[in-house]
């Protein structure tokens, strides 16, 4: 496929559009999408011990401890499909300790995408967000409404998607973002995430295709 072996990290505040862009990126580049938040919600749904512990932190908008998150992400990255197709890591690392832990296991990204969105827009996006439990697709009651009545009727809301909770999640993000960014400065691409999802994707798409061209050129395949 086009993106073969590409290693991508995508980061940004809560509701900056990480999941939405990951849907568009995986459709075109066929990378393995690994979302830390989705892995944690799967643990909660499975009723595991780590899921129970994680939920306490998620309800407070705080980072789930490294003992849980690092192993979970490392295990998913270690599956054969991730090495074969390449990966798109969403919502990880959120601290310098998470970043260095992953490096120690030998996982190093080619590019670090940062979605930048002003805070007032973020609250609006969180409150209107809905999820389709059947397809896993992300909707917004205003900006990306469901296509049919049938889909509309089955949409669900995340337990941490209230105005109060998103403010806590934002605080956590603001406390940690600089320390993570400073570790990836040389490969960071900052993207204006306040534009339409198509326009945001156009910027990411061109950054990824440039990267593929560079990689091919350095392999003598250009
Ligand atoms: P996580 O699930 O990762 O949540 P988050 O970071 O708060 O990000 P979101 O999933 O809320 O937003 P998104 O950026 O994916 O936006 P989306 O595309 O859906 O984490 C949840 C919790 O788990 C954390 O609080 C923490 O406790 C824990 N956790 C996770 N990772 C961890 C880690 N590494 N370490 C420790 N703890 C961790 O878009 C949002 C809405 O906006 C949607 O409705 C969408 O339709 C709409 N939208 C998107 N793009 C646009 C656009 N361009 N224009 C208009 N609307 C748009």
Coordinates of C-alpha atoms and ligand atoms in Angstrom, one line a residue:
X1 CA 0.0 0.0 0.0
X2 CA 0.9 3.7 -0.3
X3 CA 2.0 4.2 3.3
X4 CA 3.8 1.0 3.7
X5 CA 5.9 1.0 6.9
X6 CA 5.1 4.6 7.8
X7 CA 5.2 5.5 11.5
X8 CA 3.0 8.4 12.5
X9 CA 2.1 10.0 15.8
X10 CA -0.9 12.3 16.0
X11 CA -1.5 14.6 19.0
X12 CA -3.7 17.5 20.1
X13 CA -6.1 18.7 22.7
X14 CA -9.3 16.7 23.5
X15 CA -11.7 17.0 20.6
X16 CA -9.0 18.6 18.3
X17 CA -10.0 16.0 15.7
X18 CA -7.5 13.2 16.1
X19 CA -10.0 10.4 15.7
X20 CA -11.6 12.1 12.8
X21 CA -8.3 12.6 10.9
X22 CA -7.3 9.1 11.8
X23 CA -10.4 7.7 9.9
X24 CA -9.3 9.7 6.8
X25 CA -5.6 8.8 7.1
X26 CA -6.2 5.0 7.5
X27 CA -8.7 5.0 4.5
X28 CA -6.0 6.4 2.3
X29 CA -2.7 5.1 3.8
X30 CA -3.9 1.8 5.3
X31 CA -1.9 2.2 8.5
X32 CA -2.8 0.4 11.7
X33 CA -4.7 2.9 13.9
X34 CA -3.8 2.6 17.5
X35 CA -5.8 5.0 19.8
X36 CA -4.8 5.0 23.5
X37 CA -8.3 6.1 24.5
X38 CA -10.0 3.4 22.5
X39 CA -7.7 0.7 24.0
X40 CA -8.6 2.0 27.4
X41 CA -12.4 2.0 26.7
X42 CA -12.1 -1.6 25.4
X43 CA -10.5 -2.6 28.7
X44 CA -13.4 -0.9 30.6
X45 CA -15.9 -2.6 28.4
X46 CA -14.2 -6.0 29.1
X47 CA -14.5 -5.3 32.8
X48 CA -10.8 -6.0 33.4
X49 CA -8.9 -4.9 36.5
X50 CA -6.8 -2.4 34.5
X51 CA -10.0 -1.1 32.9
X52 CA -11.6 -0.5 36.4
X53 CA -8.5 1.4 37.5
X54 CA -8.3 3.4 34.2
X55 CA -11.8 4.5 34.5
X56 CA -11.2 6.3 37.8
X57 CA -8.6 8.5 36.1
X58 CA -10.5 9.0 32.9
X59 CA -13.5 10.3 34.9
X60 CA -11.3 12.9 36.5
X61 CA -9.8 13.9 33.1
X62 CA -6.4 12.8 34.3
X63 CA -3.7 10.7 32.7
X64 CA -4.1 6.9 33.3
X65 CA -0.8 5.7 35.0
X66 CA 2.0 4.5 32.8
X67 CA 1.9 0.9 34.3
X68 CA -1.4 0.5 32.4
X69 CA -1.0 2.6 29.3
X70 CA 2.6 1.9 28.3
X71 CA 2.2 -1.9 28.2
X72 CA -1.2 -1.7 26.5
X73 CA 0.2 0.5 23.6
X74 CA 3.5 -1.4 23.4
X75 CA 1.6 -4.7 23.1
X76 CA -0.6 -3.4 20.3
X77 CA 2.5 -1.9 18.4
X78 CA 4.2 -5.3 18.7
X79 CA 1.5 -7.1 16.7
X80 CA 2.7 -8.2 13.3
X81 CA 0.3 -6.0 11.3
X82 CA 1.7 -2.9 12.9
X83 CA 5.2 -3.7 11.6
X84 CA 4.0 -4.8 8.2
X85 CA 1.6 -2.0 7.4
X86 CA 3.0 0.8 9.5
X87 CA 1.2 2.5 12.4
X88 CA -0.8 5.6 13.3
X89 CA -0.5 6.2 17.0
X90 CA -3.3 8.5 18.3
X91 CA -3.3 10.1 21.8
X92 CA 0.1 8.6 22.9
X93 CA 2.6 9.7 24.2
X94 CA 1.0 12.3 26.6
X95 CA 4.0 12.7 28.9
X96 CA 7.8 12.5 28.5
X97 CA 7.9 9.3 30.4
X98 CA 5.5 7.7 27.9
X99 CA 7.6 8.9 25.1
X100 CA 10.9 7.5 26.5
X101 CA 9.3 4.2 27.4
X102 CA 8.3 3.6 23.8
X103 CA 11.7 4.6 22.5
X104 CA 13.2 2.1 24.9
X105 CA 11.2 -0.6 23.1
X106 CA 12.5 0.6 19.8
X107 CA 9.4 2.4 18.5
X108 CA 10.3 5.6 16.8
X109 CA 8.0 7.8 14.7
X110 CA 8.8 9.3 11.3
X111 CA 6.5 12.3 11.9
X112 CA 4.7 13.9 14.8
X113 CA 1.5 15.7 13.8
X114 CA 0.1 18.3 16.2
X115 CA -3.5 19.5 15.7
X116 CA -3.9 23.1 16.9
X117 CA -7.4 24.3 17.8
X118 CA -8.5 27.2 20.0
X119 CA -10.1 26.2 23.3
X120 CA -13.6 27.6 22.7
X121 CA -14.0 25.5 19.6
X122 CA -12.9 22.4 21.6
X123 CA -15.8 22.6 24.1
X124 CA -18.3 23.0 21.3
X125 CA -16.9 19.9 19.5
X126 CA -17.0 17.7 22.7
X127 CA -20.5 18.6 23.7
X128 CA -21.9 17.8 20.2
X129 CA -19.9 14.6 19.6
X130 CA -21.7 11.3 19.1
X131 CA -20.3 7.8 18.3
X132 CA -21.8 5.0 16.2
X133 CA -21.3 1.8 18.2
X134 CA -21.9 -0.3 15.1
X135 CA -19.3 1.2 12.7
X136 CA -17.1 3.1 15.2
X137 CA -17.6 6.3 13.2
X138 CA -17.4 9.7 14.9
X139 CA -20.2 12.2 14.3
X140 CA -21.1 15.7 15.5
X141 CA -24.7 16.9 15.8
X142 CA -23.8 20.2 14.0
X143 CA -20.6 19.6 12.0
X144 CA -20.9 15.9 10.9
X145 CA -24.5 14.9 11.4
X146 CA -25.5 11.2 10.9
X147 CA -26.6 10.3 7.4
X148 CA -29.8 8.4 8.2
X149 CA -32.5 8.2 10.9
X150 CA -31.4 4.7 11.6
X151 CA -27.8 5.8 12.5
X152 CA -29.1 8.8 14.5
X153 CA -31.2 6.5 16.7
X154 CA -28.3 4.4 17.8
X155 CA -25.7 7.1 18.5
X156 CA -24.0 7.1 21.9
X157 CA -22.1 9.7 23.9
X158 CA -18.9 9.2 25.8
X159 CA -19.0 9.3 29.6
X160 CA -16.3 12.0 29.7
X161 CA -17.9 14.3 27.0
X162 CA -19.4 16.9 29.3
X163 CA -18.4 20.6 29.5
X164 CA -17.1 20.1 33.0
X165 CA -15.0 17.0 32.2
X166 CA -13.5 18.4 29.0
X167 CA -12.2 21.4 31.0
X168 CA -10.4 18.9 33.3
X169 CA -9.1 17.0 30.2
X170 CA -7.8 20.3 28.7
X171 CA -6.0 21.2 31.9
X172 CA -4.2 17.9 31.8
X173 CA -3.3 18.4 28.2
X174 CA -2.0 21.9 28.7
X175 CA 0.2 20.7 31.6
X176 CA 1.9 18.0 29.5
X177 CA 1.9 19.1 25.9
X178 CA 5.2 21.1 26.0
X179 CA 7.3 18.4 27.5
X180 CA 6.1 15.9 24.8
X181 CA 6.6 18.4 22.0
X182 CA 10.1 19.2 23.0
X183 CA 11.1 15.6 22.4
X184 CA 9.8 15.5 18.8
X185 CA 10.6 19.1 17.6
X186 CA 12.7 17.9 14.6
X187 CA 9.8 15.8 13.2
X188 CA 6.8 17.9 14.2
X189 CA 4.3 19.2 11.7
X190 CA 1.8 21.7 13.2
X191 CA -1.6 21.7 11.5
X192 CA -4.4 24.3 11.9
X193 CA -7.2 22.0 13.2
X194 CA -9.9 24.6 13.3
X195 CA -10.6 24.3 9.6
X196 CA -13.1 21.9 8.0
X197 CA -12.1 18.2 8.4
X198 CA -11.4 18.1 4.6
X199 CA -9.1 21.0 4.8
X200 CA -7.3 19.7 7.8
X201 CA -6.9 16.4 6.0
X202 CA -5.5 18.1 2.9
X203 CA -2.6 19.5 5.0
X204 CA -1.9 16.2 6.7
X205 CA -2.2 14.3 3.4
X206 CA 0.5 16.5 1.7
X207 CA 2.8 16.2 4.7
X208 CA 2.5 12.4 4.6
X209 CA 3.0 12.2 0.8
X210 CA 6.1 14.4 1.0
X211 CA 7.4 12.1 3.7
X212 CA 6.8 9.0 1.5
X213 CA 8.6 10.7 -1.4
X214 CA 11.6 11.5 0.9
X215 CA 11.8 8.0 2.2
X216 CA 11.6 6.5 -1.3
X217 CA 14.3 8.9 -2.5
X218 CA 16.6 8.0 0.3
X219 CA 16.1 4.3 -0.5
X220 CA 17.0 5.0 -4.2
X221 CA 13.5 4.4 -5.4
X222 CA 12.6 7.8 -6.7
Ligands
LIG1 P1 -9.0 10.1 24.3 O1 -10.1 9.1 24.0 O2 -7.8 10.0 23.6 O3 -9.7 11.5 24.3 P2 -9.1 13.0 24.0 O4 -7.6 13.1 23.9 O5 -9.7 13.8 25.0 O6 -9.5 13.2 22.5 P3 -10.9 12.9 21.9 O7 -11.1 11.5 21.6 O8 -11.9 13.5 22.9 O9 -10.9 13.8 20.6 P4 -10.3 13.7 19.2 O10 -9.1 14.6 19.1 O11 -10.1 12.3 18.8 O12 -11.5 14.4 18.4 P5 -12.6 13.8 17.4 O13 -12.0 13.4 16.1 O14 -13.4 12.8 18.1 O15 -8.7 10.0 25.9 C1 -9.7 9.9 26.9 C2 -9.0 9.7 28.3 O16 -8.3 8.5 28.3 C3 -8.1 10.8 28.7 O17 -8.7 11.9 29.3 C4 -7.2 10.0 29.7 O18 -7.8 9.9 30.9 C5 -7.1 8.7 29.1 N1 -5.9 8.5 28.2 C6 -5.9 8.4 26.8 N2 -4.7 8.3 26.3 C7 -3.9 8.3 27.4 C8 -2.4 8.2 27.5 N3 -1.6 8.2 26.5 N4 -1.9 8.3 28.8 C9 -2.7 8.4 29.9 N5 -4.1 8.4 29.8 C10 -4.6 8.4 28.6 O19 -13.5 15.1 17.2 C11 -14.3 15.7 18.2 C12 -15.6 16.2 17.7 O20 -15.4 17.2 16.8 C13 -16.4 15.1 16.9 O21 -17.8 15.3 17.1 C14 -16.1 15.4 15.4 O22 -17.1 15.1 14.5 C15 -15.9 16.9 15.4 N6 -14.8 17.4 14.5 C16 -13.6 16.8 14.3 N7 -12.9 17.5 13.4 C17 -13.7 18.6 13.1 C18 -13.5 19.7 12.2 N8 -12.4 19.9 11.5 N9 -14.5 20.7 12.1 C19 -15.7 20.5 12.8 N10 -15.9 19.5 13.7 C20 -14.9 18.5 13.8

